[in-house]
XYZ file of C-alpha atoms in Angstrom:
51
model
C 107.430 74.849 91.854
C 106.116 74.764 88.293
C 105.608 78.514 88.073
C 108.636 79.701 90.012
C 111.180 76.976 89.249
C 112.258 77.000 92.893
C 111.891 74.333 95.529
C 109.940 75.903 98.372
C 111.655 73.927 101.030
C 115.330 74.221 99.912
C 115.026 77.462 97.852
C 117.117 75.803 95.120
C 116.258 75.896 91.436
C 114.317 72.915 90.024
C 114.399 71.828 86.419
C 111.043 72.368 84.802
C 110.007 70.893 81.480
C 108.590 73.906 79.641
C 109.296 72.862 76.050
C 106.884 70.685 74.076
C 109.501 68.034 73.396
C 110.503 67.826 77.072
C 106.880 67.420 78.163
C 106.344 64.701 75.558
C 109.330 62.761 76.839
C 108.087 62.952 80.456
C 104.621 61.848 79.357
C 106.109 58.858 77.501
C 108.306 57.773 80.465
C 105.330 57.249 82.792
C 103.808 54.297 80.839
C 107.273 53.123 79.502
C 106.137 49.582 78.950
C 103.655 50.479 76.223
C 104.947 49.638 72.738
C 103.910 52.970 71.151
C 106.228 54.801 73.535
C 109.350 52.856 72.608
C 110.967 55.554 70.509
C 110.133 58.401 72.831
C 111.471 56.400 75.881
C 114.707 55.572 73.987
C 115.175 59.226 72.977
C 114.586 60.370 76.575
C 117.136 57.843 77.960
C 119.754 58.803 75.403
C 119.255 62.462 76.220
C 119.887 61.953 79.948
C 122.873 59.580 79.239
C 121.316 56.291 80.442
C 121.835 54.401 77.215
């Protein structure tokens, strides 16, 4: 999926984080409870419209 951007089962496009900023946001969301990730988590949630 990462290389093609297509789900092999449904054959539909899948959003892939290719930019540095997108990858940093995904990495920050995994351990969201750590204090050093507060700003990155907040930015990611604002970007997707959850805050």
